[in-house]
mmCIF file of C-alpha atoms and ligand atoms in Angstrom:
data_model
loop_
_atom_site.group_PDB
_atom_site.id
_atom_site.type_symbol
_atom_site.label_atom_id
_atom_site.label_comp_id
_atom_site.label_asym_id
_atom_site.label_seq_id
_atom_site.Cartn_x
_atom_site.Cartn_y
_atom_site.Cartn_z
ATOM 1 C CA UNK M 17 80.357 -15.977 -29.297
ATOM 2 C CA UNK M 18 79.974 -12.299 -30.819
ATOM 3 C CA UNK M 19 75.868 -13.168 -30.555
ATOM 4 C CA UNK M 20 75.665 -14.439 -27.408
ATOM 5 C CA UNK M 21 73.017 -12.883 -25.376
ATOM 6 C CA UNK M 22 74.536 -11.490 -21.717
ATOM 7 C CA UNK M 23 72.256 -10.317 -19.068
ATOM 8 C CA UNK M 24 73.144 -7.993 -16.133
ATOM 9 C CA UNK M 25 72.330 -4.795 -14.045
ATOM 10 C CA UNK M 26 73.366 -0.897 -14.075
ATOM 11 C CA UNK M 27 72.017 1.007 -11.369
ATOM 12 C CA UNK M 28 69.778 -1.443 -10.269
ATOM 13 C CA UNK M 29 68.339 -1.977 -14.020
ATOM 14 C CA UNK M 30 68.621 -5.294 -15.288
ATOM 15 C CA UNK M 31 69.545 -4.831 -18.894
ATOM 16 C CA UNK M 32 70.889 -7.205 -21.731
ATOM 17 C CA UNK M 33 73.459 -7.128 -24.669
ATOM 18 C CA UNK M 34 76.134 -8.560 -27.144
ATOM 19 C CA UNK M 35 79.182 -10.365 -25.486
ATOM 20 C CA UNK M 36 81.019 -7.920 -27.579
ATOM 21 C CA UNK M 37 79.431 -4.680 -26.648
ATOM 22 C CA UNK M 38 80.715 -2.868 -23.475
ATOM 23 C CA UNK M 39 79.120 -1.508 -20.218
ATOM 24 C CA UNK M 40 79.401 2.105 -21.767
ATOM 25 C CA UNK M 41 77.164 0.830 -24.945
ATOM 26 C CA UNK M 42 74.912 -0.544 -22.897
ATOM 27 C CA UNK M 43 74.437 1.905 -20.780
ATOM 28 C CA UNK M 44 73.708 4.490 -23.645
ATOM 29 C CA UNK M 45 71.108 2.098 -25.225
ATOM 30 C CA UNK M 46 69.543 2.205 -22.089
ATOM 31 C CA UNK M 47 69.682 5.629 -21.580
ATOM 32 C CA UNK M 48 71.917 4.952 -18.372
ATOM 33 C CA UNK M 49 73.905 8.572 -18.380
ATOM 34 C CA UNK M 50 78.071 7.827 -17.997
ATOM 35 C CA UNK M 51 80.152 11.239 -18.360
ATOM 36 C CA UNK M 52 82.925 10.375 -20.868
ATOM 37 C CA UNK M 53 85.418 12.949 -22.903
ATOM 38 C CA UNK M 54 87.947 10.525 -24.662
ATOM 39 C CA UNK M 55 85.036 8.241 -25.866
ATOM 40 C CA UNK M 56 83.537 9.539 -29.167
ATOM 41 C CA UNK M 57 81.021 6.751 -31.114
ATOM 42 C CA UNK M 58 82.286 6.033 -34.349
ATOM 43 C CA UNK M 59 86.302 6.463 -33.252
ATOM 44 C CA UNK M 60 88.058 3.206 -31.381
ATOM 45 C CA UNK M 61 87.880 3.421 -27.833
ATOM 46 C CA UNK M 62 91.208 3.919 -25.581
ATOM 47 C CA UNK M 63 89.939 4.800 -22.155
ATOM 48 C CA UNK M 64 92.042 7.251 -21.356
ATOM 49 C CA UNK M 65 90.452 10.299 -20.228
ATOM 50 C CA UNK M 66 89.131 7.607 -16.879
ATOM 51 C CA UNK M 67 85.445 9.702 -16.735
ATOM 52 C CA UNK M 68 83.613 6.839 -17.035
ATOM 53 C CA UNK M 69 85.073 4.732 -14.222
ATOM 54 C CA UNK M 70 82.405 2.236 -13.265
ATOM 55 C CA UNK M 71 81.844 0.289 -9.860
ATOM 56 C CA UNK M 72 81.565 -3.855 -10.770
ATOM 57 C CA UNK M 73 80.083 -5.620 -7.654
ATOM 58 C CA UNK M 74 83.157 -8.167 -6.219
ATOM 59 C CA UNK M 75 85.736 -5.778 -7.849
ATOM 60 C CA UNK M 76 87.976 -4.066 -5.533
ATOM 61 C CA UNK M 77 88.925 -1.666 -8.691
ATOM 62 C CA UNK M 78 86.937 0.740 -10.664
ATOM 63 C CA UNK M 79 86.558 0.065 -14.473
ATOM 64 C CA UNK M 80 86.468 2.265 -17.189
ATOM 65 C CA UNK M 81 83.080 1.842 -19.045
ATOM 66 C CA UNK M 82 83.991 2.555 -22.720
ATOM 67 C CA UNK M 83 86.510 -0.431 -22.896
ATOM 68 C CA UNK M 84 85.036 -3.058 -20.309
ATOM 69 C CA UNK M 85 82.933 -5.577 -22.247
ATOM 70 C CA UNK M 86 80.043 -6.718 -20.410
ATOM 71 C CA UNK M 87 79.833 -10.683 -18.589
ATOM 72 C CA UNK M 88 76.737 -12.399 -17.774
ATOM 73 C CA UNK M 89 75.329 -11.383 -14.080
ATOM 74 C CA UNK M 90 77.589 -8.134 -13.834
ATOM 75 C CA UNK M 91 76.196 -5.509 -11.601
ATOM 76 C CA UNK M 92 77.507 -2.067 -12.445
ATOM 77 C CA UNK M 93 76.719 0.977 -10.185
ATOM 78 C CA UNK M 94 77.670 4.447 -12.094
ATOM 79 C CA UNK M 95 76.895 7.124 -9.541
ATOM 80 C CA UNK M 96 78.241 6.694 -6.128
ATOM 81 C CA UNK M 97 79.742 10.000 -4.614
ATOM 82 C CA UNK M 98 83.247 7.774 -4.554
ATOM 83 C CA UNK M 99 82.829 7.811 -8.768
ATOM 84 C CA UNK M 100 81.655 11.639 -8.821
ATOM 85 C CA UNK M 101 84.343 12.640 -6.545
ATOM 86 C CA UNK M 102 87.099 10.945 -8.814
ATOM 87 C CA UNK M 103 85.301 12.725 -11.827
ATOM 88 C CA UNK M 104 84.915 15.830 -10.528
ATOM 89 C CA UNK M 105 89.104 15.702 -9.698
ATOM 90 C CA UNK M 106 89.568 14.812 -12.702
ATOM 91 C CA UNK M 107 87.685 17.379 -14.125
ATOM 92 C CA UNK M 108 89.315 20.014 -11.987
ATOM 93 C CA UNK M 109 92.919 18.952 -13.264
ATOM 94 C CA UNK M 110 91.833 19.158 -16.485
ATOM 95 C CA UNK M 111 91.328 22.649 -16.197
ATOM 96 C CA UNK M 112 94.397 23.575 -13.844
ATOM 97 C CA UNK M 113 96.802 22.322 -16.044
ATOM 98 C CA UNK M 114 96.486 24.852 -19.119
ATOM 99 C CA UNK M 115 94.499 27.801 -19.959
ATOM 100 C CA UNK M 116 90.987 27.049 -19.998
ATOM 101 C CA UNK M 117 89.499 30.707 -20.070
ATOM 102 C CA UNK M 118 85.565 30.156 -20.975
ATOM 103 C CA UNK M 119 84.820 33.633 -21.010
ATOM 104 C CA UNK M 120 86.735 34.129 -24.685
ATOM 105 C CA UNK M 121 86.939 30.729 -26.330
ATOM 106 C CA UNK M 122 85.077 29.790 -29.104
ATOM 107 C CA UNK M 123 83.803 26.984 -28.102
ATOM 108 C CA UNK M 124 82.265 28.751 -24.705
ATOM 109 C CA UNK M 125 78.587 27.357 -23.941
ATOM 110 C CA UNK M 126 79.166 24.466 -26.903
ATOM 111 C CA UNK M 127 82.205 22.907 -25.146
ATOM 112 C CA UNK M 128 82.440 19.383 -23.957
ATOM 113 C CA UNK M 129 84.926 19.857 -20.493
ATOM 114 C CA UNK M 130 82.837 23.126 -19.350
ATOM 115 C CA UNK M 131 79.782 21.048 -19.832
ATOM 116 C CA UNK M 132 80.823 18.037 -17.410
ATOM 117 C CA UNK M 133 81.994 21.060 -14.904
ATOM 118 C CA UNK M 134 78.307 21.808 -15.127
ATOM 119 C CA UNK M 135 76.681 18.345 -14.771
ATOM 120 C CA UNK M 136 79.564 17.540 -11.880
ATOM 121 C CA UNK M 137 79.075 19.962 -9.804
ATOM 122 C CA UNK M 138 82.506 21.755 -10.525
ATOM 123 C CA UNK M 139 82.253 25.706 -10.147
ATOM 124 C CA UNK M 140 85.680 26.329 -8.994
ATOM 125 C CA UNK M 141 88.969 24.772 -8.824
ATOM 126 C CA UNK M 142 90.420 23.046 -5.867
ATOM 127 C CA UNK M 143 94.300 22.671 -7.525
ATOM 128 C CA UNK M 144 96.715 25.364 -8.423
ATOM 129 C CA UNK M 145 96.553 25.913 -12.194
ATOM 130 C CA UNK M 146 99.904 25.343 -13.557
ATOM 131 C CA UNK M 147 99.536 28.609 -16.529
ATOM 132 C CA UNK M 148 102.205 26.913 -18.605
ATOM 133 C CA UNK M 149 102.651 29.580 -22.137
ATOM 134 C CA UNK M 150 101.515 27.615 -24.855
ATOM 135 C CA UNK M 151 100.941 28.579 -28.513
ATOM 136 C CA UNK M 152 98.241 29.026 -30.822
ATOM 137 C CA UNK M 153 98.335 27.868 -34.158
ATOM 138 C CA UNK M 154 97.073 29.282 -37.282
ATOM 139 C CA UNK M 155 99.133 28.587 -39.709
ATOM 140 C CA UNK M 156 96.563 26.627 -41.714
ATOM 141 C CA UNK M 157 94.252 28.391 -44.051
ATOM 142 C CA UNK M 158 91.110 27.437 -42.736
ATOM 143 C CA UNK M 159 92.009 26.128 -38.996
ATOM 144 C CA UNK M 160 93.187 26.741 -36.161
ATOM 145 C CA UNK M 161 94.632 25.010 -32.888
ATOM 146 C CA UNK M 162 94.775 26.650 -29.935
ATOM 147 C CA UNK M 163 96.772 24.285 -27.435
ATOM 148 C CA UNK M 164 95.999 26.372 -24.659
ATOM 149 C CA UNK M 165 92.250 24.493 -24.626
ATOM 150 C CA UNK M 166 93.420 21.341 -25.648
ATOM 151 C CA UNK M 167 92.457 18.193 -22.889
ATOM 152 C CA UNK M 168 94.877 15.648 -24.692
ATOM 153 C CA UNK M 169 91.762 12.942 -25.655
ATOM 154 C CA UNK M 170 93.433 12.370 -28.858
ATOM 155 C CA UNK M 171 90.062 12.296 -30.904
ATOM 156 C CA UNK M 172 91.787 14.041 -33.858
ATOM 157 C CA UNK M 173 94.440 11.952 -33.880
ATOM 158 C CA UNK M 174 92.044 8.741 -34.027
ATOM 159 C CA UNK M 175 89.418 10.489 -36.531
ATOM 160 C CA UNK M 176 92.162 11.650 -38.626
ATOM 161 C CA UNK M 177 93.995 8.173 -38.611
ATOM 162 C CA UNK M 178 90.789 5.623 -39.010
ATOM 163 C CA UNK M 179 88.384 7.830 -40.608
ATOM 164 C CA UNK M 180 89.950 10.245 -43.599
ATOM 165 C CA UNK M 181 93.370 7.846 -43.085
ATOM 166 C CA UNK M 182 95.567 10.785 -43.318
ATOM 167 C CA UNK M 183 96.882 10.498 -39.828
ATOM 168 C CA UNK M 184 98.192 14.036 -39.916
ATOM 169 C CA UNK M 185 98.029 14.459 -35.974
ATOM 170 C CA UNK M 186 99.608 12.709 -33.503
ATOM 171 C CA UNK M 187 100.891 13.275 -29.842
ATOM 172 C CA UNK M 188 104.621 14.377 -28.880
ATOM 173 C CA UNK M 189 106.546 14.093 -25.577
ATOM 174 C CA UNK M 190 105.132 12.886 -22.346
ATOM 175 C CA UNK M 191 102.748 13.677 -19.455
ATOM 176 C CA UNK M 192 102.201 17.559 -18.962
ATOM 177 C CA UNK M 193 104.701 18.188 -21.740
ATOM 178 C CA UNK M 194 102.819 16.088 -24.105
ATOM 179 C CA UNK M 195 101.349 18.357 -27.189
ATOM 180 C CA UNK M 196 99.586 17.194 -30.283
ATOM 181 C CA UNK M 197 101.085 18.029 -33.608
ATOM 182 C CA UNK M 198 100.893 17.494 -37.217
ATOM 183 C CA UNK M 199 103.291 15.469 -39.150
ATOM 184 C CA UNK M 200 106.372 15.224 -37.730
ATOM 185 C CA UNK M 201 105.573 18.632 -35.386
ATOM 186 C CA UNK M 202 105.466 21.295 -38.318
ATOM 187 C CA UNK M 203 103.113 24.092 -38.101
ATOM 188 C CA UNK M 204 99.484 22.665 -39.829
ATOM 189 C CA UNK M 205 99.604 25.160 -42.428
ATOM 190 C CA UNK M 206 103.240 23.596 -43.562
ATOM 191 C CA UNK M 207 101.440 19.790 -43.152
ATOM 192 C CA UNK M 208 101.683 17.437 -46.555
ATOM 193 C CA UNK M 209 99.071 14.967 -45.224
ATOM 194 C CA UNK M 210 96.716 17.018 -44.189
ATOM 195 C CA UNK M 211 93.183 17.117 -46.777
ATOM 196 C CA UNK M 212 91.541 20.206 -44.463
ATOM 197 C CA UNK M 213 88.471 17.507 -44.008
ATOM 198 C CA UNK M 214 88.300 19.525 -40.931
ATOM 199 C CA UNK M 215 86.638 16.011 -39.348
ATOM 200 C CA UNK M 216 89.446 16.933 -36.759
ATOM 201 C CA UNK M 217 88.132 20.425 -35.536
ATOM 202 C CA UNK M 218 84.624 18.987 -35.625
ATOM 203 C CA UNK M 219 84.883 16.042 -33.454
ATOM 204 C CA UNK M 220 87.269 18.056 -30.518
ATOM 205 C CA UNK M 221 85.477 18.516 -27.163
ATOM 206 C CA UNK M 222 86.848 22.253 -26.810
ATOM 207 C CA UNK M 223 87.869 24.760 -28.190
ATOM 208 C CA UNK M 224 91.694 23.255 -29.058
ATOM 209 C CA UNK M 225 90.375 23.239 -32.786
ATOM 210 C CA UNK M 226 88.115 25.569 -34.567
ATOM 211 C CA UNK M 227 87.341 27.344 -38.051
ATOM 212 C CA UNK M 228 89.077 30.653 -38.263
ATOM 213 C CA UNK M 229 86.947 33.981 -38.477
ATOM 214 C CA UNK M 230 84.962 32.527 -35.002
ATOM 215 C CA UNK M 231 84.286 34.662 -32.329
ATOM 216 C CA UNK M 232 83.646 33.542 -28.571
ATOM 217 C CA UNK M 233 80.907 31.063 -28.220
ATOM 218 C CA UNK M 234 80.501 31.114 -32.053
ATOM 219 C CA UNK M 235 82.139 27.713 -33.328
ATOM 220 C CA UNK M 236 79.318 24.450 -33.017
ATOM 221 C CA UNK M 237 80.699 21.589 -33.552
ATOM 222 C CA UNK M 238 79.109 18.649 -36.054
ATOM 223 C CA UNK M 239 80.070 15.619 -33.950
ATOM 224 C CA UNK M 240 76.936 13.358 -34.279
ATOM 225 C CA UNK M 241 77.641 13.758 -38.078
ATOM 226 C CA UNK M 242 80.814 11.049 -37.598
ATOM 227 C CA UNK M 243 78.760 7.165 -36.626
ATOM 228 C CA UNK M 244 76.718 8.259 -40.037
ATOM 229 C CA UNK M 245 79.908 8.737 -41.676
ATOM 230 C CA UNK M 246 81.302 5.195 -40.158
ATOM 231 C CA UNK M 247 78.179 3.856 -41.052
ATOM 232 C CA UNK M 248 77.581 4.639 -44.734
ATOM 233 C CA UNK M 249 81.910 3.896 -45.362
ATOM 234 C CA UNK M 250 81.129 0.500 -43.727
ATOM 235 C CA UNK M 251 78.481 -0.606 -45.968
ATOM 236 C CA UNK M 252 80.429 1.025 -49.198
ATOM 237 C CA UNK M 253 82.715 -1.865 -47.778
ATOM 238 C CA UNK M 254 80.612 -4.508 -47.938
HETATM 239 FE FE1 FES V 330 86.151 6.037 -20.991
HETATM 240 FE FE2 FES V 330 87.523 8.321 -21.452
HETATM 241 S S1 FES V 330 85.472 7.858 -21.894
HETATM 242 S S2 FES V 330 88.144 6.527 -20.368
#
């Protein structure tokens, strides 16, 4: 079953791939362009961050790419206005609901949610921004984590959990209260788990975790580094 050839169309492209694989892999090997934030290749997939929401002919719903697995004769369609108009929402209440000031992060011009605003379109914000006070962390020696820029995609969490196995981060409360923090919520300089891999800071779309001594626009992050990393610890496995 996992070898089974399926055939079907994206945009009008009639492509072809595992039974395993899903639309959002596909797509990339075709170089079909899907916005995603959540998604990271080499972490597990949870489809939470809904950028990638896909329109699948005969389907009243719309599907998020990076967890749909393809079937044979599935025609996707990726970039109607409906599916930029939900992603550019979404985009725009990522940004109202904490403090996303560009002009001083250090991520600014290498940052993930500033560069879908681009691609989408967004160049101002259509909700109220809810300015809740959040806090900045730098307890750790060489880290920090600014929650104030932090988009909830849990890709530390997952990278931390499946790839150095500490699991050091994790998410607390619910819904616009919800906040990640390490061990049981003590400050990261205070945490027992975690190694200071800093795989965490690297593979985070914004500017939520960085290297201390960076100024605005200075911290680059190494996130293609991590399917080489997956790769080379599978075959050890082997
Ligand atoms: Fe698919 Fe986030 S990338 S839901």
């Amino acid at each position: 079953m996992s070898d089974t050839i399926l055939t079907l169309t994206i945009d009008g492209q009639p492509v072809s791939g595992l039974a395993t694989e899903t639309i959002l892999q596909i797509a990339r090997e075709n170089k079909i362009d899907i916005p995603t934030l959540c998604y990271l290749e080499g972490l597990s997939a949870v489809g939470s961050c809904r950028l990638c929401m896909v329109e699948i002919e005969g389907s009243p719903k719309l599907h998020p790419a990076c967890v749909t697995l393809i079937q044979e004769g599935m025609v996707v369609t990726t970039q109607t206005e409906r599916l930029q108009g939900y992603r550019r929402n979404i985009v725009q209440l990522l940004f109202a609901e904490r403090n996303h000031v560009c002009s001083v992060c250090v991520s600014n011009g290498h940052c993930e949610l500033q560069e879908l605003a681009h691609k989408l379109g967004v160049d101002h914000i259509a909700f109220p921004g809810c300015y809740p006070e959040l806090e900045v962390d730098a307890s750790h020696r060489r880290f920090v984590l600014d929650h104030n820029r932090c988009v909830l995609c849990t890709r530390c969490v997952r990278v931390c959990a499946e790839i150095e196995g500490a699991h050091t981060w994790d998410v607390k409360n619910r819904g616009m209260r919800s906040r990640i923090v390490a061990d049981l919520d003590t400050p990261w300089g205070d945490s027992a788990t975690c190694t200071g891999c800093g795989k965490c800071v690297h593979v985070c779309p914004t500017g939520a975790l960085s290297e201390k001594g960076k100024s605005v626009a200075e911290m680059l992050k190494k996130r293609p580094s991590l399917p080489y990393l997956v790769a080379n610890r599978t075959e050890e496995r082997q």
